[in-house]
Every structure is written in C-alpha cells, then in structure tokens.
Coordinates of C-alpha atoms in Angstrom, one line a residue:
M1 CA -148.4 -40.1 -40.9
L2 CA -147.2 -38.1 -43.8
I3 CA -145.3 -41.0 -45.3
T4 CA -148.5 -43.1 -45.1
L5 CA -150.5 -40.5 -46.9
F6 CA -147.8 -40.2 -49.5
L7 CA -147.8 -43.9 -50.2
L8 CA -151.6 -44.1 -50.3
S9 CA -151.8 -41.1 -52.8
S10 CA -149.1 -42.7 -55.0
I11 CA -150.9 -46.0 -55.2
I12 CA -154.2 -44.4 -56.0
G13 CA -152.6 -42.1 -58.6
I14 CA -150.8 -45.1 -60.3
A15 CA -154.0 -47.1 -60.2
F16 CA -156.0 -44.4 -62.1
F17 CA -153.4 -44.3 -64.9
M18 CA -153.2 -48.1 -65.1
F19 CA -156.9 -48.5 -65.7
L20 CA -157.1 -45.5 -68.0
P21 CA -156.4 -47.4 -71.3
K22 CA -159.3 -49.8 -70.6
I23 CA -161.9 -47.0 -70.2
Q24 CA -163.9 -46.3 -73.4
I25 CA -166.2 -43.5 -72.2
T26 CA -164.6 -40.1 -72.8
W27 CA -165.9 -38.3 -69.8
I28 CA -164.9 -41.1 -67.4
K29 CA -161.4 -41.2 -69.0
K30 CA -161.1 -37.4 -68.4
S31 CA -162.1 -37.9 -64.8
F32 CA -159.5 -40.7 -64.3
I33 CA -156.9 -38.4 -65.7
I34 CA -157.9 -35.5 -63.4
Y35 CA -158.0 -37.8 -60.3
G36 CA -154.7 -39.5 -61.2
I37 CA -153.0 -36.2 -61.6
S38 CA -154.5 -34.9 -58.4
F39 CA -153.4 -37.8 -56.3
S40 CA -149.9 -37.7 -57.9
I41 CA -149.6 -34.0 -57.1
T42 CA -150.8 -34.8 -53.6
A43 CA -148.2 -37.5 -53.2
V44 CA -145.4 -35.1 -54.4
V45 CA -146.5 -32.4 -52.0
L46 CA -146.7 -34.8 -49.0
L47 CA -143.2 -36.1 -49.9
S48 CA -141.8 -32.6 -50.1
V49 CA -143.3 -31.7 -46.7
F50 CA -141.9 -34.8 -45.1
L51 CA -138.4 -34.2 -46.5
Y52 CA -138.5 -30.6 -45.4
E53 CA -139.5 -31.5 -41.8
H54 CA -136.7 -34.0 -41.6
R55 CA -134.1 -32.1 -43.4
T56 CA -131.7 -31.9 -40.4
L57 CA -131.7 -35.6 -40.0
Y58 CA -130.7 -36.2 -43.6
V59 CA -128.1 -33.4 -43.6
N60 CA -126.5 -34.9 -40.5
A61 CA -126.5 -38.4 -42.0
L62 CA -124.9 -37.1 -45.1
D63 CA -122.2 -35.3 -43.1
S64 CA -121.5 -38.4 -41.0
F65 CA -121.1 -40.5 -44.2
I66 CA -118.6 -37.9 -45.6
N67 CA -116.7 -37.7 -42.4
K68 CA -116.4 -41.5 -42.1
S69 CA -115.1 -41.7 -45.7
E70 CA -112.5 -39.0 -45.0
A71 CA -111.4 -40.6 -41.7
A72 CA -110.9 -44.0 -43.5
Q73 CA -108.3 -42.3 -45.7
T74 CA -106.6 -40.4 -42.8
V75 CA -103.5 -41.8 -41.0
E76 CA -103.7 -41.5 -37.2
P77 CA -101.0 -39.3 -35.7
A78 CA -98.3 -41.1 -33.6
T79 CA -98.9 -41.3 -29.8
T80 CA -97.2 -38.5 -27.9
Y81 CA -95.0 -39.7 -25.0
V82 CA -93.4 -37.8 -22.1
S83 CA -90.1 -37.5 -23.9
D84 CA -91.9 -35.7 -26.8
K85 CA -93.3 -32.9 -24.7
H86 CA -91.8 -29.4 -24.9
I87 CA -89.2 -28.5 -22.4
E88 CA -87.4 -25.2 -21.9
E89 CA -83.9 -24.7 -23.3
S90 CA -82.5 -24.3 -19.8
V91 CA -83.7 -24.6 -16.2
K92 CA -81.9 -23.8 -12.9
L93 CA -83.6 -24.4 -9.6
E94 CA -82.4 -23.0 -6.3
A95 CA -82.2 -25.8 -3.7
P96 CA -80.5 -25.8 -0.3
Q97 CA -76.9 -26.8 -0.3
V98 CA -76.0 -29.3 2.4
E99 CA -72.5 -30.9 2.8
Q100 CA -72.0 -34.4 4.0
M101 CA -68.6 -33.9 5.5
P102 CA -67.2 -34.1 8.0
E103 CA -70.0 -36.1 9.8
L104 CA -71.0 -38.4 7.0
P105 CA -68.0 -39.5 4.8
R106 CA -70.3 -42.1 3.1
G107 CA -73.5 -40.2 3.6
C108 CA -74.0 -38.7 0.1
E109 CA -77.4 -40.4 -0.5
V110 CA -79.1 -39.2 2.7
T111 CA -77.4 -35.7 2.4
S112 CA -78.8 -35.4 -1.2
L113 CA -82.2 -36.5 0.2
A114 CA -82.0 -33.9 2.9
M115 CA -81.6 -31.2 0.2
L116 CA -84.6 -32.6 -1.7
L117 CA -86.8 -32.6 1.4
Q118 CA -85.7 -29.2 2.5
Y119 CA -86.5 -27.8 -1.0
H120 CA -90.1 -29.0 -0.4
G121 CA -90.2 -27.2 3.0
L122 CA -89.4 -30.0 5.4
D123 CA -87.2 -29.2 8.5
V124 CA -85.1 -32.3 8.4
D125 CA -81.3 -32.7 8.5
K126 CA -78.8 -35.2 7.2
M127 CA -78.0 -36.7 10.6
E128 CA -81.7 -37.5 11.3
L129 CA -81.9 -39.2 7.9
A130 CA -78.7 -41.1 8.5
K131 CA -80.2 -42.7 11.6
Q132 CA -83.5 -43.5 9.9
V133 CA -82.4 -44.9 6.6
K134 CA -82.7 -48.7 6.4
K135 CA -79.5 -50.5 7.1
N136 CA -78.2 -53.8 5.6
P137 CA -76.7 -55.8 8.5
T138 CA -74.7 -58.2 6.2
P139 CA -71.1 -58.1 7.6
Y140 CA -68.0 -57.6 5.4
R141 CA -65.9 -60.7 4.8
E142 CA -63.0 -61.1 2.4
T143 CA -61.2 -64.3 1.3
D144 CA -58.3 -64.8 -1.2
K145 CA -60.8 -65.1 -4.0
E146 CA -64.0 -63.3 -3.1
I147 CA -65.6 -60.5 -1.2
Y148 CA -68.8 -61.0 0.8
F149 CA -70.9 -57.9 1.7
G150 CA -74.4 -56.5 1.6
N151 CA -76.7 -55.5 -1.3
P152 CA -77.3 -51.7 -1.3
H153 CA -80.8 -52.3 -2.8
N154 CA -81.7 -53.7 0.6
G155 CA -80.3 -51.0 2.9
F156 CA -77.2 -49.0 3.6
V157 CA -74.1 -51.2 3.4
G158 CA -71.4 -50.8 5.9
D159 CA -70.3 -47.8 8.0
M160 CA -71.7 -44.4 7.0
Y161 CA -69.7 -42.4 9.6
T162 CA -66.1 -43.3 9.0
F163 CA -63.7 -44.7 6.3
S164 CA -62.0 -46.7 9.0
N165 CA -64.6 -49.4 8.7
P166 CA -65.8 -51.1 5.5
G167 CA -68.8 -49.5 3.8
L168 CA -70.3 -48.5 0.5
G169 CA -73.7 -46.8 0.4
V170 CA -77.4 -47.3 -0.5
Y171 CA -79.5 -47.4 -3.6
H172 CA -82.8 -45.8 -4.5
G173 CA -85.2 -48.3 -2.9
P174 CA -84.4 -47.5 0.8
I175 CA -84.1 -43.8 0.0
A176 CA -87.5 -43.7 -1.6
E177 CA -88.9 -45.6 1.3
L178 CA -87.4 -43.1 3.8
A179 CA -88.6 -40.1 1.7
A180 CA -92.1 -41.6 1.7
S181 CA -92.1 -41.7 5.5
Y182 CA -92.2 -37.9 5.3
L183 CA -94.1 -37.1 2.2
G184 CA -96.1 -40.3 1.4
E185 CA -97.4 -40.7 -2.1
R186 CA -95.8 -37.4 -3.2
V187 CA -92.6 -39.3 -3.6
H188 CA -92.0 -40.6 -7.1
D189 CA -89.3 -43.2 -7.8
F190 CA -88.9 -43.4 -11.5
T191 CA -85.8 -45.5 -11.5
G192 CA -85.3 -47.2 -14.9
G193 CA -86.9 -44.4 -16.8
D194 CA -85.6 -42.2 -19.5
F195 CA -83.1 -39.4 -18.9
Q196 CA -85.6 -37.0 -20.5
E197 CA -87.9 -37.5 -17.6
I198 CA -85.4 -35.9 -15.3
L199 CA -85.5 -32.8 -17.5
Q200 CA -89.3 -32.9 -17.5
H201 CA -89.4 -32.8 -13.7
L202 CA -87.0 -29.9 -13.6
N203 CA -89.4 -28.1 -15.9
Q204 CA -92.0 -28.6 -13.2
D205 CA -89.8 -27.1 -10.5
R206 CA -88.9 -30.6 -9.1
P207 CA -85.2 -31.3 -8.3
V208 CA -84.2 -34.9 -8.8
W209 CA -82.2 -37.2 -6.5
V210 CA -79.9 -39.5 -8.5
I211 CA -77.3 -42.1 -8.1
I212 CA -74.2 -41.2 -10.1
N213 CA -70.4 -41.7 -9.5
A214 CA -67.8 -39.4 -8.1
A215 CA -66.4 -38.7 -11.6
Y216 CA -69.7 -37.7 -13.2
K217 CA -68.9 -39.7 -16.3
E218 CA -69.0 -43.4 -17.4
L219 CA -66.4 -45.4 -15.5
P220 CA -64.1 -48.0 -17.0
K221 CA -64.6 -51.7 -16.2
E222 CA -61.6 -51.8 -13.8
D223 CA -63.5 -49.4 -11.5
F224 CA -66.0 -52.1 -10.8
T225 CA -65.7 -55.2 -8.7
T226 CA -68.0 -58.2 -8.0
W227 CA -68.9 -59.3 -4.5
K228 CA -71.3 -61.9 -3.1
T229 CA -74.4 -60.6 -1.3
E230 CA -77.5 -62.1 0.4
D231 CA -79.1 -62.0 -3.0
G232 CA -76.2 -63.4 -5.1
E233 CA -73.4 -61.7 -7.0
I234 CA -73.6 -57.9 -7.8
S235 CA -71.2 -55.5 -9.6
I236 CA -70.4 -52.4 -7.6
T237 CA -68.0 -49.4 -7.7
R238 CA -66.6 -47.8 -4.7
R239 CA -66.9 -44.5 -6.6
L240 CA -70.6 -44.6 -5.9
H241 CA -72.0 -41.1 -5.4
S242 CA -75.4 -39.3 -5.1
V243 CA -76.3 -35.7 -6.0
L244 CA -79.4 -33.6 -6.3
V245 CA -80.0 -32.5 -9.9
T246 CA -81.2 -28.9 -10.1
G247 CA -80.9 -27.8 -13.7
Y248 CA -79.5 -28.1 -17.2
D249 CA -78.8 -26.2 -20.4
D250 CA -77.5 -27.1 -23.9
N251 CA -74.1 -28.2 -22.5
Y252 CA -74.3 -29.0 -18.8
I253 CA -76.3 -30.7 -16.1
Y254 CA -76.3 -28.7 -12.8
F255 CA -76.5 -30.3 -9.4
N256 CA -76.0 -29.8 -5.7
D257 CA -73.1 -32.0 -4.7
P258 CA -72.9 -33.1 -1.1
L259 CA -69.1 -33.1 -1.4
N260 CA -69.3 -29.5 -2.7
R261 CA -66.7 -30.3 -5.4
E262 CA -68.6 -29.6 -8.6
E263 CA -71.8 -27.8 -9.5
K264 CA -72.1 -29.0 -13.1
A265 CA -71.0 -31.7 -15.6
P266 CA -71.2 -32.2 -19.3
I267 CA -74.7 -33.4 -20.0
D268 CA -73.7 -36.4 -22.2
S269 CA -71.1 -37.6 -19.7
F270 CA -73.5 -37.3 -16.8
K271 CA -76.2 -39.1 -18.6
A272 CA -73.8 -42.0 -19.5
A273 CA -72.8 -42.3 -15.8
W274 CA -76.4 -42.2 -14.7
N275 CA -77.3 -45.0 -17.2
Q276 CA -74.3 -47.0 -16.0
M277 CA -75.4 -46.8 -12.4
G278 CA -78.9 -48.2 -13.1
K279 CA -80.9 -45.1 -14.0
Q280 CA -81.8 -44.5 -10.3
A281 CA -83.9 -41.3 -9.8
I282 CA -86.4 -40.0 -7.2
T283 CA -88.4 -36.7 -7.1
V284 CA -91.2 -35.2 -5.1
F285 CA -94.5 -33.9 -6.5

C-alpha cells in the first residue's frame, strides 16, 4: 500500500513540474509549484516509512550478499577421516589372559576370541569356541610337486587339538561369524582397514583381535608356501598366529598372547606383520 501511494505521489509531483513552464498565470503557477513540492515531499516521506518498516529484510539481504561473496573466496577445509582424529599417546587395557596350551596347540584364534568375549562380560571358554568355530573339511594331500589343503577363509583347516595331524588355523571370517553368534551386530570386522583404526578402537576401550605371525614381524618369502585349495591357490605360512591387542605407546604394541610368550612388540614391526597377513582385525562395540 505504501509503495503504491509513493508511486502515485511521485507521478503527480512530476506532472505538476512538467506542466509548470506552459502556465502563464502567476497565481496558477504558484499553486502548481506548491502542489508539486507537496506531492514530492509526500513521496519522500512514504518511501522513508516503507524503507524503515522493511529495514530488517534489506539488512539481511545485504549480509547474505556479503557472506556469499566471502564464501566464494574461501577454500573449503579438507575432509577429516578416522585416521586424523586425536588419539592418546598411550593406551593399555586390562583383558583376561587365556592360554591355548596344552589343550589347543593350534587354537590361538579361538583363544584370542575367548579373551575378547570375556573382556565384554561373556562367560565363554576356549574349548567351547573350539567346538563351535566353522571347520573346513578339505583333507590334507601332498604330492611330489604340490600340497592340497583347505582355505582358512572358509573355516578352520586341519586338526586344532594336536600337532600329530596336519593343520593350520582359521582367518577372520569364521571368527567374526562365531563372535556374532554371541554378540550380534556389536561385532565389527574391519579387515582390510588402516592400522590407525586399531589405535582408535583401543582409545574407545575396545581390544582388537588380529591375525599376526609367531615372530610379530614381517616374515621372509621362504616362510611362505603355496598350496591348492577348494578356491584355488593361496599363499600361507605355518607361523600363523593370533593375539588380542590391548594397548600401545610410542614404541610398542601391547597384546595378550595365547602362547603367553610375549606381551609387546615394536610397533613398526608388528604393523608390517599385520599388513603382510592381510590386515585382519575384529573388535566389539
């Protein structure tokens, strides 16, 4: 309404001044001047009132324009990933220590899982897990040139209870499946992830089950052999081992070893061995 009155007053004021030069009678000319000035003043007043009542709208519009101009000149920060998050300089968790010997000479994987589950309050022992873990039934067969045996990704390969019979162990998949039978979706298999994620979980009071080797360092090529499985050829080492990682500091990774031989290893060596064994890792939320 105000803007309409403003426009109308402006038009009338301009019209008076446009016709002013054509008017010869003095008193009429004076009247035109007075009316023209009056309508012009009215137009200015109406415009001032309109702008005052809508001042917030115009201020916000101006701020928006300025902010957009500044944003166009600003470089967006890089995305922050898990590995960039702050972690403590050292962490050491207290988890139950369970030994695999003498009952389970090849049972390091299920024994480390027992420690992880017990840490989270479950009353389960290594022998129960040894019975429950998925088994790979592929029999051992050796020729002059090749070895035929099972794939540890599909289940435990060979005899877990004695070294008298052929055997190897099991990888992360069947272990995660067994853990999930107790804790469901709380089980997190992050195999293939970054080593930094292990440290992140430790910072959240979550020990980590891993596949490593019995030397806790990268192995030479001669410690690996190739055998044929139901899924084709795979490279394996008979020094396969599993531990429960419980902490770290600037120099060492700390762990509960089912063989109870070591409690720590140089962090760089341990990381290299973990990478070499396929970055296999499981934890529980």
